One Martini backbone bead per residue (centre of mass of N, CA, C, O) as a GRO file, in nm:
protein
  399
    1MET     BB    1  -1.945  -3.642   0.245
    2ASN     BB    2  -1.677  -3.507   0.383
    3GLN     BB    3  -1.650  -3.294   0.672
    4ASP     BB    4  -1.496  -3.042   0.825
    5PRO     BB    5  -1.559  -2.997   1.182
    6THR     BB    6  -1.385  -2.721   1.160
    7PRO     BB    7  -1.435  -2.427   1.209
    8PRO     BB    8  -1.382  -2.121   1.116
    9ARG     BB    9  -1.188  -1.877   1.194
   10ARG     BB   10  -1.176  -1.591   1.304
   11GLN     BB   11  -1.116  -1.300   1.282
   12PRO     BB   12  -0.816  -1.136   1.411
   13LEU     BB   13  -1.018  -0.828   1.456
   14ALA     BB   14  -1.232  -0.908   1.628
   15GLY     BB   15  -1.356  -0.646   1.819
   16ILE     BB   16  -1.247  -0.434   1.682
   17THR     BB   17  -1.224  -0.062   1.711
   18VAL     BB   18  -1.220   0.199   1.440
   19LEU     BB   19  -1.131   0.548   1.389
   20ASP     BB   20  -1.149   0.675   1.083
   21LEU     BB   21  -0.986   0.979   0.963
   22GLY     BB   22  -0.893   0.922   0.688
   23GLN     BB   23  -0.721   1.049   0.388
   24ILE     BB   24  -0.716   0.927   0.071
   25TYR     BB   25  -0.451   0.672   0.100
   26GLN     BB   26  -0.289   0.608   0.350
   27ALA     BB   27  -0.499   0.546   0.593
   28PRO     BB   28  -0.730   0.401   0.434
   29TYR     BB   29  -0.542   0.150   0.378
   30CYS     BB   30  -0.509   0.068   0.676
   31GLY     BB   31  -0.832   0.047   0.709
   32LEU     BB   32  -0.862  -0.176   0.535
   33LEU     BB   33  -0.679  -0.390   0.684
   34LEU     BB   34  -0.854  -0.396   0.918
   35ALA     BB   35  -1.121  -0.466   0.800
   36LEU     BB   36  -1.013  -0.731   0.645
   37ALA     BB   37  -0.932  -0.855   0.957
   38GLY     BB   38  -1.225  -0.755   1.124
   39ALA     BB   39  -1.254  -0.476   1.201
   40ASP     BB   40  -1.434  -0.204   1.316
   41VAL     BB   41  -1.475   0.054   1.066
   42ILE     BB   42  -1.489   0.401   1.101
   43LYS     BB   43  -1.570   0.628   0.890
   44ILE     BB   44  -1.477   0.972   0.933
   45GLU     BB   45  -1.625   1.264   0.793
   46PRO     BB   46  -1.686   1.549   0.670
   47PRO     BB   47  -1.978   1.678   0.559
   48HIS     BB   48  -1.815   1.709   0.240
   49GLY     BB   49  -1.601   1.512   0.247
   50GLU     BB   50  -1.329   1.387   0.151
   51PRO     BB   51  -1.135   1.459  -0.121
   52VAL     BB   52  -1.166   1.208  -0.297
   53ARG     BB   53  -1.493   1.292  -0.345
   54SER     BB   54  -1.401   1.569  -0.534
   55ARG     BB   55  -1.281   1.448  -0.801
   56ARG     BB   56  -1.551   1.282  -0.856
   57ALA     BB   57  -1.837   1.129  -0.837
   58ALA     BB   58  -1.667   0.855  -0.900
   59SER     BB   59  -1.438   0.676  -0.705
   60LEU     BB   60  -1.212   0.442  -0.703
   61PRO     BB   61  -1.016   0.481  -0.465
   62LEU     BB   62  -1.248   0.491  -0.262
   63ALA     BB   63  -1.323   0.206  -0.309
   64MET     BB   64  -1.034   0.066  -0.285
   65LEU     BB   65  -1.031   0.186   0.045
   66ASN     BB   66  -1.351   0.123   0.170
   67SER     BB   67  -1.398  -0.108   0.228
   68ASN     BB   68  -1.585  -0.263   0.519
   69LYS     BB   69  -1.713   0.000   0.604
   70SER     BB   70  -1.824   0.251   0.805
   71GLY     BB   71  -2.045   0.542   0.747
   72MET     BB   72  -1.945   0.888   0.879
   73THR     BB   73  -2.040   1.205   1.008
   74LEU     BB   74  -1.834   1.501   1.110
   75ASP     BB   75  -1.809   1.804   1.304
   76LEU     BB   76  -1.520   1.909   1.482
   77LYS     BB   77  -1.592   2.222   1.521
   78ASN     BB   78  -1.833   2.114   1.654
   79PRO     BB   79  -1.929   2.043   1.965
   80LYS     BB   80  -2.131   1.816   1.906
   81GLY     BB   81  -1.937   1.659   1.732
   82ARG     BB   82  -1.720   1.609   1.957
   83GLU     BB   83  -1.892   1.466   2.156
   84VAL     BB   84  -1.952   1.227   1.992
   85PHE     BB   85  -1.644   1.140   1.950
   86LEU     BB   86  -1.565   1.111   2.251
   87ARG     BB   87  -1.800   0.867   2.295
   88LEU     BB   88  -1.651   0.687   2.087
   89VAL     BB   89  -1.367   0.663   2.215
   90GLU     BB   90  -1.473   0.528   2.471
   91GLN     BB   91  -1.511   0.230   2.251
   92ALA     BB   92  -1.261   0.235   2.154
   93ASP     BB   93  -0.914   0.114   2.029
   94VAL     BB   94  -0.867   0.314   1.745
   95VAL     BB   95  -0.731   0.593   1.628
   96MET     BB   96  -0.699   0.735   1.281
   97GLU     BB   97  -0.455   0.960   1.140
   98ASN     BB   98  -0.346   1.229   0.840
   99PHE     BB   99  -0.276   1.469   0.970
  100MET     BB  100  -0.145   1.734   1.043
  101PRO     BB  101   0.045   1.867   1.286
  102GLY     BB  102  -0.202   1.981   1.537
  103VAL     BB  103  -0.493   1.956   1.453
  104MET     BB  104  -0.612   1.802   1.685
  105GLU     BB  105  -0.542   2.005   1.896
  106ARG     BB  106  -0.717   2.241   1.789
  107LEU     BB  107  -0.975   2.061   1.814
  108GLY     BB  108  -0.941   1.912   2.120
  109LEU     BB  109  -0.831   1.592   1.999
  110GLY     BB  110  -0.596   1.493   2.112
  111ALA     BB  111  -0.392   1.234   2.244
  112GLN     BB  112  -0.418   1.310   2.550
  113THR     BB  113  -0.741   1.356   2.546
  114LEU     BB  114  -0.826   1.074   2.463
  115LEU     BB  115  -0.670   0.907   2.685
  116GLU     BB  116  -0.835   1.023   2.920
  117ARG     BB  117  -1.113   0.885   2.816
  118ASN     BB  118  -0.901   0.623   2.697
  119PRO     BB  119  -0.655   0.444   2.797
  120ARG     BB  120  -0.652   0.192   2.567
  121LEU     BB  121  -0.607   0.356   2.363
  122VAL     BB  122  -0.500   0.369   2.001
  123TYR     BB  123  -0.284   0.639   1.865
  124ALA     BB  124  -0.275   0.710   1.525
  125SER     BB  125  -0.017   0.859   1.326
  126ALA     BB  126  -0.004   1.026   0.999
  127SER     BB  127   0.274   1.175   0.822
  128GLY     BB  128   0.537   1.309   0.648
  129TYR     BB  129   0.759   1.392   0.916
  130GLY     BB  130   0.644   1.419   1.189
  131SER     BB  131   0.613   1.547   1.536
  132SER     BB  132   0.926   1.606   1.455
  133GLY     BB  133   1.111   1.842   1.365
  134PRO     BB  134   1.167   2.088   1.116
  135ASN     BB  135   0.948   1.960   0.907
  136ARG     BB  136   0.651   1.891   1.043
  137ASP     BB  137   0.497   2.174   0.878
  138LEU     BB  138   0.502   2.048   0.604
  139LEU     BB  139   0.367   1.972   0.327
  140ALA     BB  140   0.215   1.629   0.218
  141MET     BB  141   0.304   1.436  -0.050
  142ASP     BB  142   0.382   1.188  -0.227
  143LEU     BB  143   0.543   1.360  -0.429
  144THR     BB  144   0.707   1.523  -0.203
  145ILE     BB  145   0.829   1.269  -0.071
  146GLN     BB  146   0.991   1.153  -0.317
  147ALA     BB  147   1.176   1.401  -0.325
  148MET     BB  148   1.267   1.416  -0.040
  149SER     BB  149   1.381   1.097  -0.002
  150GLY     BB  150   1.528   1.036  -0.321
  151THR     BB  151   1.341   0.867  -0.520
  152MET     BB  152   1.344   1.066  -0.751
  153HIS     BB  153   1.652   1.080  -0.811
  154VAL     BB  154   1.684   0.756  -0.874
  155THR     BB  155   1.466   0.795  -1.096
  156GLY     BB  156   1.577   0.682  -1.391
  157TYR     BB  157   1.787   0.821  -1.593
  158PRO     BB  158   2.135   0.963  -1.630
  159ASP     BB  159   2.032   1.181  -1.899
  160ARG     BB  160   1.780   1.242  -1.718
  161PRO     BB  161   1.540   1.334  -1.547
  162PRO     BB  162   1.376   1.311  -1.288
  163VAL     BB  163   1.130   1.063  -1.147
  164LYS     BB  164   0.818   0.946  -1.049
  165ALA     BB  165   0.705   0.708  -0.938
  166GLY     BB  166   0.404   0.590  -1.048
  167PRO     BB  167   0.333   0.494  -0.781
  168ALA     BB  168   0.197   0.564  -0.452
  169LEU     BB  169   0.413   0.484  -0.251
  170SER     BB  170   0.437   0.659   0.029
  171ASP     BB  171   0.126   0.610   0.088
  172PHE     BB  172   0.163   0.287   0.117
  173LEU     BB  173   0.405   0.213   0.293
  174SER     BB  174   0.282   0.389   0.541
  175GLY     BB  175   0.032   0.251   0.571
  176THR     BB  176   0.165  -0.035   0.636
  177HIS     BB  177   0.319   0.079   0.875
  178LEU     BB  178   0.060   0.173   1.052
  179TYR     BB  179  -0.042  -0.131   1.084
  180GLY     BB  180   0.215  -0.200   1.243
  181ALA     BB  181   0.171  -0.036   1.455
  182ILE     BB  182  -0.112  -0.086   1.579
  183LEU     BB  183  -0.046  -0.390   1.627
  184THR     BB  184   0.187  -0.330   1.829
  185ALA     BB  185   0.016  -0.193   2.025
  186LEU     BB  186  -0.206  -0.388   2.095
  187PHE     BB  187  -0.003  -0.607   2.193
  188ASP     BB  188   0.082  -0.435   2.434
  189ARG     BB  189  -0.184  -0.409   2.562
  190GLU     BB  190  -0.208  -0.689   2.627
  191ARG     BB  191   0.007  -0.678   2.871
  192THR     BB  192  -0.052  -0.361   2.999
  193GLY     BB  193  -0.359  -0.219   2.969
  194LYS     BB  194  -0.230   0.013   2.767
  195GLY     BB  195  -0.224   0.267   2.570
  196CYS     BB  196  -0.095   0.462   2.269
  197ILE     BB  197   0.137   0.630   2.084
  198ALA     BB  198   0.148   0.622   1.725
  199GLU     BB  199   0.386   0.683   1.459
  200VAL     BB  200   0.415   0.816   1.102
  201ALA     BB  201   0.651   0.860   0.864
  202MET     BB  202   0.686   0.873   0.539
  203GLN     BB  203   1.022   0.952   0.497
  204ASP     BB  204   1.092   0.709   0.667
  205THR     BB  205   0.985   0.475   0.500
  206MET     BB  206   1.174   0.519   0.241
  207TYR     BB  207   1.489   0.484   0.297
  208PRO     BB  208   1.517   0.156   0.296
  209ALA     BB  209   1.448   0.154  -0.010
  210LEU     BB  210   1.778   0.277  -0.085
  211ALA     BB  211   1.985   0.041  -0.060
  212SER     BB  212   2.116   0.023  -0.315
  213ASN     BB  213   2.167   0.307  -0.404
  214LEU     BB  214   2.346   0.379  -0.144
  215THR     BB  215   2.582   0.230  -0.258
  216LEU     BB  216   2.685   0.436  -0.465
  217TYR     BB  217   2.728   0.640  -0.285
  218TYR     BB  218   2.939   0.520  -0.076
  219GLU     BB  219   3.127   0.462  -0.357
  220GLY     BB  220   3.121   0.772  -0.517
  221LYS     BB  221   2.915   0.772  -0.734
  222ASP     BB  222   2.742   0.954  -0.982
  223THR     BB  223   2.546   0.731  -1.038
  224VAL     BB  224   2.173   0.709  -0.951
  225ARG     BB  225   2.027   0.659  -1.245
  226THR     BB  226   1.951   0.331  -1.379
  227GLY     BB  227   1.683   0.282  -1.448
  228ASN     BB  228   1.634  -0.079  -1.487
  229ARG     BB  229   1.865  -0.129  -1.327
  230HIS     BB  230   2.028  -0.162  -1.068
  231GLY     BB  231   2.083   0.048  -0.787
  232ALA     BB  232   2.402  -0.051  -0.793
  233LEU     BB  233   2.526  -0.216  -1.029
  234ALA     BB  234   2.539  -0.542  -0.951
  235MET     BB  235   2.390  -0.659  -1.191
  236ALA     BB  236   2.416  -0.914  -1.458
  237PRO     BB  237   2.136  -0.940  -1.554
  238TYR     BB  238   1.924  -0.620  -1.519
  239ASN     BB  239   1.619  -0.573  -1.702
  240THR     BB  240   1.467  -0.441  -1.983
  241TYR     BB  241   1.322  -0.635  -2.275
  242GLU     BB  242   1.267  -0.691  -2.588
  243ALA     BB  243   1.001  -0.789  -2.749
  244SER     BB  244   0.752  -0.887  -3.018
  245ASP     BB  245   0.498  -0.765  -2.769
  246GLY     BB  246   0.715  -0.588  -2.583
  247TYR     BB  247   0.818  -0.671  -2.269
  248VAL     BB  248   1.087  -0.791  -2.034
  249ALA     BB  249   1.197  -0.900  -1.726
  250VAL     BB  250   1.532  -0.955  -1.623
  251ILE     BB  251   1.693  -1.155  -1.358
  252CYS     BB  252   2.015  -1.240  -1.208
  253VAL     BB  253   2.110  -1.333  -0.907
  254THR     BB  254   2.246  -1.610  -0.975
  255GLU     BB  255   2.454  -1.817  -1.130
  256GLY     BB  256   2.202  -2.028  -1.190
  257HIS     BB  257   2.047  -1.813  -1.357
  258TRP     BB  258   2.261  -1.759  -1.583
  259ARG     BB  259   2.293  -2.062  -1.688
  260GLY     BB  260   1.976  -2.066  -1.756
  261LEU     BB  261   1.978  -1.828  -1.976
  262VAL     BB  262   2.213  -1.955  -2.158
  263GLN     BB  263   2.055  -2.202  -2.237
  264ALA     BB  264   1.823  -2.054  -2.372
  265MET     BB  265   1.995  -1.899  -2.570
  266GLY     BB  266   2.233  -2.087  -2.697
  267ARG     BB  267   2.523  -1.985  -2.522
  268PRO     BB  268   2.770  -2.173  -2.401
  269ALA     BB  269   3.010  -1.986  -2.424
  270LEU     BB  270   2.976  -1.786  -2.193
  271LEU     BB  271   3.069  -2.007  -1.951
  272ASP     BB  272   3.391  -1.950  -2.073
  273ASP     BB  273   3.382  -1.657  -2.024
  274PRO     BB  274   3.524  -1.438  -1.814
  275ARG     BB  275   3.348  -1.198  -1.858
  276TYR     BB  276   3.086  -1.401  -1.760
  277ALA     BB  277   3.133  -1.533  -1.470
  278SER     BB  278   3.032  -1.271  -1.303
  279HIS     BB  279   2.879  -0.990  -1.183
  280ALA     BB  280   3.126  -0.841  -1.192
  281THR     BB  281   3.220  -0.879  -1.482
  282ARG     BB  282   2.965  -0.805  -1.626
  283CYS     BB  283   2.922  -0.519  -1.525
  284GLN     BB  284   3.184  -0.415  -1.702
  285ILE     BB  285   2.957  -0.533  -1.952
  286MET     BB  286   2.664  -0.436  -1.955
  287GLN     BB  287   2.579  -0.357  -2.226
  288GLU     BB  288   2.656  -0.621  -2.365
  289VAL     BB  289   2.458  -0.802  -2.212
  290ASP     BB  290   2.203  -0.655  -2.289
  291ALA     BB  291   2.247  -0.725  -2.571
  292VAL     BB  292   2.239  -1.040  -2.573
  293VAL     BB  293   1.945  -1.059  -2.471
  294ASN     BB  294   1.794  -0.878  -2.661
  295ASP     BB  295   1.861  -1.050  -2.908
  296TRP     BB  296   1.674  -1.286  -2.797
  297THR     BB  297   1.403  -1.133  -2.698
  298ARG     BB  298   1.307  -1.003  -2.990
  299GLU     BB  299   1.245  -1.301  -3.135
  300ARG     BB  300   1.013  -1.315  -2.878
  301THR     BB  301   0.762  -1.375  -2.692
  302ARG     BB  302   0.671  -1.329  -2.379
  303GLU     BB  303   0.575  -1.628  -2.353
  304ALA     BB  304   0.831  -1.760  -2.442
  305VAL     BB  305   1.018  -1.626  -2.227
  306MET     BB  306   0.874  -1.749  -1.984
  307GLN     BB  307   0.884  -2.041  -2.078
  308ALA     BB  308   1.195  -2.051  -2.040
  309SER     BB  309   1.206  -1.961  -1.741
  310ARG     BB  310   1.092  -2.208  -1.646
  311GLU     BB  311   1.268  -2.427  -1.766
  312PHE     BB  312   1.562  -2.261  -1.684
  313HIS     BB  313   1.547  -2.090  -1.431
  314PHE     BB  314   1.455  -1.781  -1.439
  315PRO     BB  315   1.392  -1.458  -1.380
  316CYS     BB  316   1.072  -1.344  -1.499
  317ALA     BB  317   0.855  -1.079  -1.679
  318PRO     BB  318   0.611  -0.938  -1.789
  319VAL     BB  319   0.520  -0.619  -1.915
  320ARG     BB  320   0.221  -0.509  -1.812
  321THR     BB  321  -0.077  -0.408  -1.832
  322LEU     BB  322  -0.363  -0.282  -1.669
  323ASP     BB  323  -0.542  -0.504  -1.812
  324GLU     BB  324  -0.392  -0.738  -1.725
  325VAL     BB  325  -0.393  -0.701  -1.420
  326VAL     BB  326  -0.690  -0.662  -1.362
  327HIS     BB  327  -0.728  -0.988  -1.517
  328ASP     BB  328  -0.549  -1.164  -1.329
  329ARG     BB  329  -0.591  -1.485  -1.260
  330HIS     BB  330  -0.405  -1.532  -0.988
  331MET     BB  331  -0.553  -1.300  -0.818
  332HIS     BB  332  -0.840  -1.422  -0.838
  333GLU     BB  333  -0.803  -1.690  -0.735
  334ARG     BB  334  -0.690  -1.574  -0.448
  335GLY     BB  335  -0.886  -1.299  -0.399
  336MET     BB  336  -0.703  -1.005  -0.444
  337LEU     BB  337  -0.927  -1.000  -0.667
  338GLN     BB  338  -1.246  -0.845  -0.751
  339TYR     BB  339  -1.566  -0.854  -0.868
  340VAL     BB  340  -1.786  -0.549  -0.828
  341GLU     BB  341  -2.102  -0.425  -0.759
  342HIS     BB  342  -2.110  -0.088  -0.793
  343PRO     BB  343  -2.351   0.169  -0.735
  344GLU     BB  344  -2.154   0.362  -0.920
  345LEU     BB  345  -1.938   0.208  -1.116
  346GLY     BB  346  -2.001  -0.069  -1.122
  347ARG     BB  347  -1.821  -0.293  -1.265
  348VAL     BB  348  -1.519  -0.395  -1.057
  349VAL     BB  349  -1.204  -0.384  -0.941
  350LEU     BB  350  -1.113  -0.513  -0.621
  351PRO     BB  351  -0.934  -0.505  -0.345
  352HIS     BB  352  -0.780  -0.698  -0.118
  353SER     BB  353  -0.603  -0.832   0.114
  354PRO     BB  354  -0.268  -0.951   0.143
  355LEU     BB  355  -0.365  -1.101   0.396
  356ARG     BB  356  -0.319  -1.414   0.516
  357PHE     BB  357  -0.504  -1.678   0.710
  358ALA     BB  358  -0.524  -1.950   0.856
  359ASP     BB  359  -0.849  -2.067   0.869
  360VAL     BB  360  -0.940  -1.790   0.716
  361GLN     BB  361  -1.199  -1.607   0.581
  362PRO     BB  362  -1.252  -1.407   0.370
  363ALA     BB  363  -1.404  -1.124   0.343
  364PRO     BB  364  -1.644  -0.986   0.197
  365LEU     BB  365  -1.691  -0.740  -0.039
  366ARG     BB  366  -1.786  -0.419   0.063
  367PRO     BB  367  -1.867  -0.122  -0.029
  368ASN     BB  368  -1.822   0.187   0.004
  369PRO     BB  369  -1.957   0.415   0.159
  370GLU     BB  370  -2.160   0.656   0.200
  371LEU     BB  371  -2.204   0.976   0.287
  372GLY     BB  372  -2.318   0.896   0.609
  373GLN     BB  373  -2.478   0.636   0.581
  374HIS     BB  374  -2.444   0.545   0.931
  375ASN     BB  375  -2.514   0.757   1.129
  376ARG     BB  376  -2.777   0.648   1.284
  377GLN     BB  377  -2.677   0.376   1.352
  378ILE     BB  378  -2.436   0.454   1.542
  379LEU     BB  379  -2.609   0.636   1.731
  380ARG     BB  380  -2.783   0.400   1.819
  381GLU     BB  381  -2.604   0.156   1.884
  382ARG     BB  382  -2.330   0.315   2.033
  383LEU     BB  383  -2.527   0.560   2.204
  384GLY     BB  384  -2.847   0.519   2.246
  385LEU     BB  385  -3.002   0.703   2.048
  386ASP     BB  386  -3.278   0.876   1.959
  387ASP     BB  387  -3.423   1.039   1.717
  388ALA     BB  388  -3.443   1.280   1.862
  389ALA     BB  389  -3.140   1.332   1.909
  390ILE     BB  390  -3.041   1.303   1.623
  391ASP     BB  391  -3.186   1.541   1.516
  392ALA     BB  392  -3.057   1.753   1.702
  393LEU     BB  393  -2.762   1.712   1.587
  394ALA     BB  394  -2.818   1.792   1.299
  395GLN     BB  395  -2.935   2.080   1.381
  396ALA     BB  396  -2.640   2.171   1.528
  397GLY     BB  397  -2.403   2.022   1.310
  398ALA     BB  398  -2.255   1.736   1.379
  399TRP     BB  399  -2.337   1.629   1.066
   0.00000   0.00000   0.00000
């Protein structure tokens, strides 16, 4: 049997050390991406743990967002705890936090202080509104950012109140941007030898996603909530439609997609009807177009509609339940979703990183660390402390 003599490439961020002060979803997700790209990510929590730990005895979000990290507790309000942190900073490449602006400065651990200790450090900060501007000190969570950013205003149906998007979009969109900011800063450090301060504001990351919705605003339209239709009401068909066993989402981006759907529906006469000739004309009779498509889909199962979409080449997907998504064969075969025996949760499905690198074997998933699980190991291996010194720090309340 022939074997490829070329060994797998190492993880792209191997050798990078990250001190992850992130809490809840936003920064911890960034830390997960860094860890699964090979960085040595040390999750540092207060002695009582980060807020997600307090929600219930075993936390699925904690497990989902903190795989492959080491776990450490430090009391950053304690002088001994701060000094341990500063010593770790001297060896680190990245410090990442998503506290409100000013919190780290009040602890005596602001960005400038840390850069004085380590001029090559990348200090990455994520917050709701950023470190400047009149709203910088407002409390921010995913829900409030969805409201403030306009996302909630454009979500839902025109005759009903605004609603939030189901997933925590602003948390994860800003966490992804934070990852990009860190990698950009590390790239610049390779060229200059100097660290820097990088920041991401949740609200800032949401605005570009309103591109379709803002089209209606600039056209002076009153309708901003379009339900499952296109955000600018500029495509038809574009909606969710009934199937005999649930719902399907169908969208025709090109006229080729529309011709394929017409063939699938067995309605060739529509191709000769000028009212159906283009998106512009179909959008003028959007309700009628939706009714035509719905009359066809409701007589078929989701899988039958999907089979037609494959055969006639138009975009379509079943509206799936969470149970179907958790056990998605495609995502499991790609390795994005993996079954993990978690010490607290039992057998659960956890996500890997969406990032893939050619010739790099994805790292096996390790369950999230227990609170303070690696305190002694980190203090011993990174700071060279012996058991007596570690015990003294514990007695002093450093962790």
